[in-house]
GROMACS .gro file of N, CA, C and O in nm:
model
  456
    1UNK      N    1   0.084  -0.117   0.000
    1UNK     CA    2   0.000   0.000   0.000
    1UNK      C    3   0.090   0.125   0.000
    1UNK      O    4   0.190   0.130   0.069
    2UNK      N    5   0.049   0.222  -0.083
    2UNK     CA    6   0.122   0.349  -0.088
    2UNK      C    7   0.042   0.456  -0.017
    2UNK      O    8  -0.080   0.460  -0.024
    3UNK      N    9   0.116   0.545   0.051
    3UNK     CA   10   0.054   0.654   0.125
    3UNK      C   11   0.113   0.787   0.081
    3UNK      O   12   0.228   0.793   0.037
    4UNK      N   13   0.031   0.891   0.096
    4UNK     CA   14   0.078   1.029   0.076
    4UNK      C   15   0.056   1.104   0.207
    4UNK      O   16  -0.052   1.097   0.265
    5UNK      N   17   0.158   1.173   0.253
    5UNK     CA   18   0.145   1.257   0.373
    5UNK      C   19   0.164   1.402   0.334
    5UNK      O   20   0.252   1.434   0.254
    6UNK      N   21   0.077   1.486   0.385
    6UNK     CA   22   0.089   1.631   0.369
    6UNK      C   23   0.093   1.688   0.509
    6UNK      O   24   0.014   1.649   0.594
    7UNK      N   25   0.185   1.784   0.533
    7UNK     CA   26   0.194   1.837   0.668
    7UNK      C   27   0.245   1.981   0.670
    7UNK      O   28   0.311   2.027   0.576
    8UNK      N   29   0.209   2.050   0.777
    8UNK     CA   30   0.262   2.183   0.807
    8UNK      C   31   0.291   2.186   0.956
    8UNK      O   32   0.232   2.111   1.035
    9UNK      N   33   0.384   2.273   0.993
    9UNK     CA   34   0.415   2.293   1.135
    9UNK      C   35   0.391   2.440   1.169
    9UNK      O   36   0.401   2.527   1.082
   10UNK      N   37   0.359   2.465   1.293
   10UNK     CA   38   0.335   2.602   1.339
   10UNK      C   39   0.411   2.625   1.468
   10UNK      O   40   0.439   2.530   1.539
   11UNK      N   41   0.442   2.747   1.504
   11UNK     CA   42   0.398   2.872   1.441
   11UNK      C   43   0.475   2.903   1.314
   11UNK      O   44   0.588   2.859   1.295
   12UNK      N   45   0.407   2.976   1.225
   12UNK     CA   46   0.466   3.017   1.098
   12UNK      C   47   0.560   3.135   1.119
   12UNK      O   48   0.541   3.216   1.209
   13UNK      N   49   0.657   3.145   1.033
   13UNK     CA   50   0.745   3.262   1.028
   13UNK      C   51   0.775   3.284   0.881
   13UNK      O   52   0.843   3.202   0.818
   14UNK      N   53   0.721   3.391   0.825
   14UNK     CA   54   0.738   3.414   0.681
   14UNK      C   55   0.876   3.468   0.645
   14UNK      O   56   0.915   3.463   0.529
   15UNK      N   57   0.950   3.519   0.743
   15UNK     CA   58   1.083   3.574   0.713
   15UNK      C   59   1.188   3.464   0.697
   15UNK      O   60   1.274   3.472   0.610
   16UNK      N   61   1.182   3.364   0.783
   16UNK     CA   62   1.274   3.251   0.771
   16UNK      C   63   1.211   3.128   0.834
   16UNK      O   64   1.125   3.139   0.920
   17UNK      N   65   1.254   3.013   0.787
   17UNK     CA   66   1.196   2.888   0.838
   17UNK      C   67   1.236   2.868   0.983
   17UNK      O   68   1.354   2.872   1.017
   18UNK      N   69   1.137   2.847   1.071
   18UNK     CA   70   1.169   2.823   1.213
   18UNK      C   71   1.235   2.685   1.231
   18UNK      O   72   1.222   2.598   1.145
   19UNK      N   73   1.304   2.668   1.344
   19UNK     CA   74   1.375   2.541   1.367
   19UNK      C   75   1.286   2.417   1.356
   19UNK      O   76   1.329   2.315   1.304
   20UNK      N   77   1.161   2.425   1.403
   20UNK     CA   78   1.073   2.307   1.396
   20UNK      C   79   1.040   2.272   1.252
   20UNK      O   80   1.027   2.155   1.217
   21UNK      N   81   1.027   2.373   1.164
   21UNK     CA   82   0.998   2.346   1.023
   21UNK      C   83   1.119   2.285   0.954
   21UNK      O   84   1.106   2.190   0.876
   22UNK      N   85   1.234   2.338   0.985
   22UNK     CA   86   1.358   2.284   0.928
   22UNK      C   87   1.377   2.139   0.973
   22UNK      O   88   1.409   2.051   0.892
   23UNK      N   89   1.354   2.112   1.100
   23UNK     CA   90   1.370   1.976   1.153
   23UNK      C   91   1.275   1.879   1.085
   23UNK      O   92   1.315   1.768   1.045
   24UNK      N   93   1.148   1.918   1.068
   24UNK     CA   94   1.050   1.831   1.004
   24UNK      C   95   1.088   1.804   0.859
   24UNK      O   96   1.079   1.691   0.811
   25UNK      N   97   1.131   1.907   0.789
   25UNK     CA   98   1.170   1.890   0.649
   25UNK      C   99   1.291   1.798   0.635
   25UNK      O  100   1.297   1.716   0.543
   26UNK      N  101   1.386   1.813   0.725
   26UNK     CA  102   1.504   1.727   0.720
   26UNK      C  103   1.466   1.581   0.740
   26UNK      O  104   1.518   1.492   0.673
   27UNK      N  105   1.373   1.556   0.832
   27UNK     CA  106   1.327   1.419   0.856
   27UNK      C  107   1.268   1.360   0.728
   27UNK      O  108   1.300   1.248   0.688
   28UNK      N  109   1.183   1.437   0.662
   28UNK     CA  110   1.117   1.389   0.540
   28UNK      C  111   1.217   1.370   0.427
   28UNK      O  112   1.210   1.274   0.351
   29UNK      N  113   1.312   1.463   0.415
   29UNK     CA  114   1.408   1.455   0.304
   29UNK      C  115   1.504   1.339   0.317
   29UNK      O  116   1.551   1.287   0.216
   30UNK      N  117   1.535   1.295   0.438
   30UNK     CA  118   1.627   1.182   0.455
   30UNK      C  119   1.554   1.048   0.468
   30UNK      O  120   1.617   0.944   0.465
   31UNK      N  121   1.423   1.052   0.483
   31UNK     CA  122   1.345   0.928   0.493
   31UNK      C  123   1.345   0.857   0.358
   31UNK      O  124   1.373   0.917   0.254
   32UNK      N  125   1.313   0.730   0.361
   32UNK     CA  126   1.309   0.650   0.238
   32UNK      C  127   1.175   0.670   0.167
   32UNK      O  128   1.096   0.577   0.153
   33UNK      N  129   1.151   0.794   0.123
   33UNK     CA  130   1.027   0.831   0.057
   33UNK      C  131   1.058   0.882  -0.083
   33UNK      O  132   1.171   0.920  -0.113
   34UNK      N  133   0.956   0.885  -0.167
   34UNK     CA  134   0.974   0.942  -0.299
   34UNK      C  135   0.870   1.052  -0.318
   34UNK      O  136   0.781   1.069  -0.235
   35UNK      N  137   0.881   1.124  -0.424
   35UNK     CA  138   0.789   1.234  -0.455
   35UNK      C  139   0.781   1.332  -0.339
   35UNK      O  140   0.674   1.376  -0.300
   36UNK      N  141   0.896   1.370  -0.284
   36UNK     CA  142   0.900   1.467  -0.174
   36UNK      C  143   0.893   1.607  -0.231
   36UNK      O  144   0.969   1.643  -0.322
   37UNK      N  145   0.799   1.687  -0.179
   37UNK     CA  146   0.784   1.826  -0.220
   37UNK      C  147   0.782   1.912  -0.095
   37UNK      O  148   0.689   1.902  -0.013
   38UNK      N  149   0.884   1.993  -0.078
   38UNK     CA  150   0.898   2.078   0.040
   38UNK      C  151   0.873   2.222  -0.002
   38UNK      O  152   0.934   2.271  -0.096
   39UNK      N  153   0.780   2.289   0.067
   39UNK     CA  154   0.748   2.427   0.033
   39UNK      C  155   0.724   2.511   0.157
   39UNK      O  156   0.718   2.460   0.268
   40UNK      N  157   0.708   2.642   0.137
   40UNK     CA  158   0.692   2.731   0.252
   40UNK      C  159   0.558   2.717   0.324
   40UNK      O  160   0.545   2.751   0.441
   41UNK      N  161   0.455   2.667   0.254
   41UNK     CA  162   0.323   2.658   0.315
   41UNK      C  163   0.273   2.516   0.334
   41UNK      O  164   0.161   2.495   0.378
   42UNK      N  165   0.355   2.419   0.299
   42UNK     CA  166   0.317   2.280   0.317
   42UNK      C  167   0.418   2.188   0.254
   42UNK      O  168   0.499   2.230   0.171
   43UNK      N  169   0.414   2.065   0.296
   43UNK     CA  170   0.510   1.966   0.250
   43UNK      C  171   0.433   1.838   0.218
   43UNK      O  172   0.337   1.803   0.286
   44UNK      N  173   0.479   1.767   0.115
   44UNK     CA  174   0.414   1.645   0.072
   44UNK      C  175   0.520   1.540   0.042
   44UNK      O  176   0.626   1.572  -0.011
   45UNK      N  177   0.488   1.416   0.075
   45UNK     CA  178   0.577   1.305   0.040
   45UNK      C  179   0.493   1.180   0.021
   45UNK      O  180   0.384   1.167   0.078
   46UNK      N  181   0.544   1.088  -0.059
   46UNK     CA  182   0.477   0.961  -0.086
   46UNK      C  183   0.574   0.848  -0.066
   46UNK      O  184   0.695   0.865  -0.079
   47UNK      N  185   0.520   0.731  -0.038
   47UNK     CA  186   0.603   0.613  -0.025
   47UNK      C  187   0.522   0.496   0.024
   47UNK      O  188   0.400   0.505   0.041
   48UNK      N  189   0.592   0.389   0.050
   48UNK     CA  190   0.527   0.271   0.106
   48UNK      C  191   0.475   0.302   0.245
   48UNK      O  192   0.524   0.391   0.314
   49UNK      N  193   0.375   0.226   0.288
   49UNK     CA  194   0.310   0.252   0.416
   49UNK      C  195   0.408   0.254   0.532
   49UNK      O  196   0.405   0.346   0.615
   50UNK      N  197   0.495   0.155   0.541
   50UNK     CA  198   0.591   0.150   0.652
   50UNK      C  199   0.683   0.271   0.653
   50UNK      O  200   0.707   0.331   0.758
   51UNK      N  201   0.732   0.310   0.537
   51UNK     CA  202   0.823   0.424   0.529
   51UNK      C  203   0.752   0.554   0.566
   51UNK      O  204   0.807   0.637   0.640
   52UNK      N  205   0.631   0.572   0.518
   52UNK     CA  206   0.557   0.695   0.549
   52UNK      C  207   0.524   0.701   0.698
   52UNK      O  208   0.543   0.805   0.763
   53UNK      N  209   0.474   0.591   0.753
   53UNK     CA  210   0.438   0.592   0.895
   53UNK      C  211   0.559   0.611   0.985
   53UNK      O  212   0.551   0.681   1.087
   54UNK      N  213   0.671   0.553   0.948
   54UNK     CA  214   0.795   0.575   1.024
   54UNK      C  215   0.836   0.721   1.016
   54UNK      O  216   0.876   0.782   1.117
   55UNK      N  217   0.828   0.780   0.896
   55UNK     CA  218   0.865   0.921   0.880
   55UNK      C  219   0.771   1.013   0.957
   55UNK      O  220   0.815   1.111   1.017
   56UNK      N  221   0.641   0.981   0.958
   56UNK     CA  222   0.543   1.063   1.032
   56UNK      C  223   0.576   1.061   1.181
   56UNK      O  224   0.575   1.165   1.247
   57UNK      N  225   0.606   0.944   1.234
   57UNK     CA  226   0.644   0.934   1.375
   57UNK      C  227   0.766   1.021   1.404
   57UNK      O  228   0.767   1.100   1.499
   58UNK      N  229   0.867   1.011   1.319
   58UNK     CA  230   0.990   1.088   1.339
   58UNK      C  231   0.966   1.237   1.323
   58UNK      O  232   1.018   1.318   1.401
   59UNK      N  233   0.886   1.278   1.224
   59UNK     CA  234   0.865   1.422   1.205
   59UNK      C  235   0.784   1.481   1.319
   59UNK      O  236   0.810   1.594   1.362
   60UNK      N  237   0.688   1.407   1.373
   60UNK     CA  238   0.613   1.457   1.488
   60UNK      C  239   0.705   1.474   1.609
   60UNK      O  240   0.705   1.580   1.674
   61UNK      N  241   0.780   1.373   1.640
   61UNK     CA  242   0.870   1.380   1.756
   61UNK      C  243   0.975   1.490   1.740
   61UNK      O  244   1.000   1.567   1.832
   62UNK      N  245   1.033   1.498   1.622
   62UNK     CA  246   1.141   1.594   1.597
   62UNK      C  247   1.089   1.737   1.595
   62UNK      O  248   1.149   1.826   1.656
   63UNK      N  249   0.980   1.762   1.525
   63UNK     CA  250   0.930   1.900   1.514
   63UNK      C  251   0.875   1.950   1.648
   63UNK      O  252   0.895   2.066   1.685
   64UNK      N  253   0.808   1.864   1.724
   64UNK     CA  254   0.760   1.906   1.856
   64UNK      C  255   0.877   1.935   1.950
   64UNK      O  256   0.875   2.034   2.024
   65UNK      N  257   0.981   1.851   1.945
   65UNK     CA  258   1.100   1.875   2.027
   65UNK      C  259   1.171   2.003   1.988
   65UNK      O  260   1.236   2.067   2.071
   66UNK      N  261   1.156   2.043   1.860
   66UNK     CA  262   1.224   2.164   1.810
   66UNK      C  263   1.137   2.290   1.827
   66UNK      O  264   1.174   2.397   1.779
   67UNK      N  265   1.021   2.278   1.893
   67UNK     CA  266   0.943   2.397   1.925
   67UNK      C  267   0.811   2.413   1.852
   67UNK      O  268   0.744   2.516   1.870
   68UNK      N  269   0.770   2.318   1.772
   68UNK     CA  270   0.639   2.330   1.706
   68UNK      C  271   0.529   2.328   1.812
   68UNK      O  272   0.536   2.251   1.908
   69UNK      N  273   0.431   2.415   1.795
   69UNK     CA  274   0.316   2.416   1.886
   69UNK      C  275   0.197   2.346   1.823
   69UNK      O  276   0.099   2.317   1.891
   70UNK      N  277   0.207   2.320   1.693
   70UNK     CA  278   0.100   2.250   1.623
   70UNK      C  279   0.159   2.186   1.497
   70UNK      O  280   0.236   2.248   1.425
   71UNK      N  281   0.119   2.064   1.471
   71UNK     CA  282   0.155   1.995   1.347
   71UNK      C  283   0.025   1.947   1.286
   71UNK      O  284  -0.048   1.870   1.348
   72UNK      N  285  -0.003   1.995   1.165
   72UNK     CA  286  -0.123   1.950   1.094
   72UNK      C  287  -0.077   1.853   0.987
   72UNK      O  288   0.014   1.883   0.911
   73UNK      N  289  -0.142   1.737   0.983
   73UNK     CA  290  -0.104   1.643   0.879
   73UNK      C  291  -0.224   1.565   0.831
   73UNK      O  292  -0.324   1.551   0.899
   74UNK      N  293  -0.209   1.519   0.710
   74UNK     CA  294  -0.311   1.437   0.646
   74UNK      C  295  -0.240   1.322   0.578
   74UNK      O  296  -0.139   1.341   0.511
   75UNK      N  297  -0.293   1.202   0.596
   75UNK     CA  298  -0.236   1.084   0.532
   75UNK      C  299  -0.344   1.022   0.445
   75UNK      O  300  -0.455   0.996   0.493
   76UNK      N  301  -0.313   1.001   0.318
   76UNK     CA  302  -0.407   0.939   0.224
   76UNK      C  303  -0.349   0.810   0.169
   76UNK      O  304  -0.230   0.802   0.142
   77UNK      N  305  -0.436   0.713   0.150
   77UNK     CA  306  -0.400   0.590   0.079
   77UNK      C  307  -0.414   0.624  -0.069
   77UNK      O  308  -0.524   0.649  -0.116
   78UNK      N  309  -0.304   0.630  -0.141
   78UNK     CA  310  -0.313   0.674  -0.280
   78UNK      C  311  -0.347   0.561  -0.376
   78UNK      O  312  -0.402   0.586  -0.481
   79UNK      N  313  -0.320   0.437  -0.340
   79UNK     CA  314  -0.362   0.326  -0.425
   79UNK      C  315  -0.514   0.322  -0.432
   79UNK      O  316  -0.573   0.310  -0.538
   80UNK      N  317  -0.579   0.330  -0.318
   80UNK     CA  318  -0.724   0.326  -0.312
   80UNK      C  319  -0.784   0.449  -0.380
   80UNK      O  320  -0.882   0.440  -0.452
   81UNK      N  321  -0.721   0.563  -0.359
   81UNK     CA  322  -0.769   0.686  -0.423
   81UNK      C  323  -0.764   0.674  -0.575
   81UNK      O  324  -0.857   0.711  -0.644
   82UNK      N  325  -0.656   0.618  -0.626
   82UNK     CA  326  -0.643   0.601  -0.770
   82UNK      C  327  -0.750   0.506  -0.823
   82UNK      O  328  -0.808   0.530  -0.929
   83UNK      N  329  -0.776   0.398  -0.749
   83UNK     CA  330  -0.881   0.304  -0.791
   83UNK      C  331  -1.017   0.372  -0.793
   83UNK      O  332  -1.096   0.353  -0.885
   84UNK      N  333  -1.047   0.452  -0.690
   84UNK     CA  334  -1.175   0.521  -0.684
   84UNK      C  335  -1.189   0.621  -0.798
   84UNK      O  336  -1.296   0.633  -0.859
   85UNK      N  337  -1.082   0.695  -0.827
   85UNK     CA  338  -1.086   0.792  -0.936
   85UNK      C  339  -1.107   0.722  -1.070
   85UNK      O  340  -1.183   0.769  -1.154
   86UNK      N  341  -1.041   0.608  -1.088
   86UNK     CA  342  -1.057   0.532  -1.213
   86UNK      C  343  -1.201   0.483  -1.226
   86UNK      O  344  -1.261   0.492  -1.333
   87UNK      N  345  -1.260   0.433  -1.118
   87UNK     CA  346  -1.398   0.386  -1.122
   87UNK      C  347  -1.493   0.500  -1.153
   87UNK      O  348  -1.588   0.484  -1.231
   88UNK      N  349  -1.468   0.617  -1.093
   88UNK     CA  350  -1.553   0.734  -1.121
   88UNK      C  351  -1.542   0.775  -1.267
   88UNK      O  352  -1.642   0.805  -1.332
   89UNK      N  353  -1.420   0.776  -1.320
   89UNK     CA  354  -1.400   0.813  -1.461
   89UNK      C  355  -1.470   0.714  -1.555
   89UNK      O  356  -1.530   0.753  -1.654
   90UNK      N  357  -1.461   0.585  -1.523
   90UNK     CA  358  -1.527   0.484  -1.605
   90UNK      C  359  -1.678   0.501  -1.601
   90UNK      O  360  -1.746   0.487  -1.703
   91UNK      N  361  -1.732   0.536  -1.484
   91UNK     CA  362  -1.876   0.558  -1.472
   91UNK      C  363  -1.920   0.679  -1.553
   91UNK      O  364  -2.021   0.676  -1.622
   92UNK      N  365  -1.842   0.787  -1.548
   92UNK     CA  366  -1.873   0.907  -1.626
   92UNK      C  367  -1.871   0.875  -1.776
   92UNK      O  368  -1.960   0.916  -1.850
   93UNK      N  369  -1.770   0.800  -1.819
   93UNK     CA  370  -1.761   0.763  -1.960
   93UNK      C  371  -1.879   0.676  -2.002
   93UNK      O  372  -1.936   0.693  -2.109
   94UNK      N  373  -1.919   0.583  -1.916
   94UNK     CA  374  -2.032   0.496  -1.945
   94UNK      C  375  -2.161   0.577  -1.954
   94UNK      O  376  -2.242   0.559  -2.045
   95UNK      N  377  -2.180   0.668  -1.859
   95UNK     CA  378  -2.299   0.754  -1.860
   95UNK      C  379  -2.302   0.840  -1.986
   95UNK      O  380  -2.408   0.857  -2.047
   96UNK      N  381  -2.187   0.891  -2.027
   96UNK     CA  382  -2.179   0.975  -2.147
   96UNK      C  383  -2.212   0.893  -2.272
   96UNK      O  384  -2.284   0.939  -2.359
   97UNK      N  385  -2.161   0.772  -2.279
   97UNK     CA  386  -2.188   0.686  -2.394
   97UNK      C  387  -2.337   0.653  -2.402
   97UNK      O  388  -2.396   0.655  -2.511
   98UNK      N  389  -2.398   0.626  -2.288
   98UNK     CA  390  -2.543   0.599  -2.287
   98UNK      C  391  -2.622   0.722  -2.330
   98UNK      O  392  -2.719   0.711  -2.406
   99UNK      N  393  -2.580   0.837  -2.284
   99UNK     CA  394  -2.648   0.962  -2.322
   99UNK      C  395  -2.632   0.988  -2.472
   99UNK      O  396  -2.729   1.026  -2.539
  100UNK      N  397  -2.512   0.967  -2.523
  100UNK     CA  398  -2.488   0.987  -2.666
  100UNK      C  399  -2.573   0.891  -2.748
  100UNK      O  400  -2.630   0.929  -2.851
  101UNK      N  401  -2.583   0.766  -2.704
  101UNK     CA  402  -2.663   0.666  -2.776
  101UNK      C  403  -2.810   0.705  -2.774
  101UNK      O  404  -2.880   0.695  -2.875
  102UNK      N  405  -2.859   0.752  -2.660
  102UNK     CA  406  -2.999   0.793  -2.649
  102UNK      C  407  -3.028   0.911  -2.742
  102UNK      O  408  -3.132   0.915  -2.809
  103UNK      N  409  -2.936   1.007  -2.749
  103UNK     CA  410  -2.954   1.122  -2.838
  103UNK      C  411  -2.954   1.076  -2.984
  103UNK      O  412  -3.033   1.123  -3.066
  104UNK      N  413  -2.866   0.983  -3.018
  104UNK     CA  414  -2.859   0.931  -3.154
  104UNK      C  415  -2.989   0.858  -3.190
  104UNK      O  416  -3.042   0.876  -3.299
  105UNK      N  417  -3.040   0.778  -3.096
  105UNK     CA  418  -3.165   0.707  -3.119
  105UNK      C  419  -3.281   0.804  -3.139
  105UNK      O  420  -3.364   0.785  -3.227
  106UNK      N  421  -3.283   0.910  -3.058
  106UNK     CA  422  -3.389   1.009  -3.070
  106UNK      C  423  -3.381   1.080  -3.205
  106UNK      O  424  -3.483   1.105  -3.269
  107UNK      N  425  -3.261   1.113  -3.248
  107UNK     CA  426  -3.242   1.181  -3.376
  107UNK      C  427  -3.288   1.091  -3.491
  107UNK      O  428  -3.354   1.135  -3.584
  108UNK      N  429  -3.254   0.962  -3.485
  108UNK     CA  430  -3.295   0.869  -3.590
  108UNK      C  431  -3.447   0.851  -3.590
  108UNK      O  432  -3.508   0.846  -3.696
  109UNK      N  433  -3.508   0.843  -3.474
  109UNK     CA  434  -3.653   0.830  -3.465
  109UNK      C  435  -3.723   0.954  -3.517
  109UNK      O  436  -3.828   0.944  -3.582
  110UNK      N  437  -3.665   1.069  -3.492
  110UNK     CA  438  -3.722   1.196  -3.540
  110UNK      C  439  -3.717   1.204  -3.691
  110UNK      O  440  -3.812   1.250  -3.754
  111UNK      N  441  -3.610   1.156  -3.752
  111UNK     CA  442  -3.597   1.157  -3.898
  111UNK      C  443  -3.692   1.055  -3.960
  111UNK      O  444  -3.749   1.077  -4.067
  112UNK      N  445  -3.711   0.942  -3.892
  112UNK     CA  446  -3.800   0.838  -3.946
  112UNK      C  447  -3.946   0.886  -3.943
  112UNK      O  448  -4.024   0.845  -4.027
  113UNK      N  449  -3.980   0.973  -3.848
  113UNK     CA  450  -4.117   1.026  -3.839
  113UNK      C  451  -4.149   1.124  -3.950
  113UNK      O  452  -4.265   1.150  -3.979
  114UNK      N  453  -4.049   1.179  -4.015
  114UNK     CA  454  -4.071   1.281  -4.117
  114UNK      C  455  -4.118   1.225  -4.246
  114UNK      O  456  -4.101   1.132  -4.303
   0.00000   0.00000   0.00000
């Protein structure tokens, strides 16, 4: 299973990254994760479940020890999300094909009535 973690640490400092933010980013950057995106307003990383959960534990402990007063994070199962999105897309395509067929049938019936 693959997971995606998104997180921010507080308090914010727009002039320079506070120690807790730097510590959290360092944890994520050295973890065995891929698709790491570090930014001023949020950070995202993806990887296997064990790697992500291990990194989340370390970033919470490290950032809180470095002075964070709040850590907001979200963890998503991206394999399941991709399956759900694919199923939704297939349903939309099926609905569209049925609608197109119904319109075509109506047009043919209208011409036959003339």
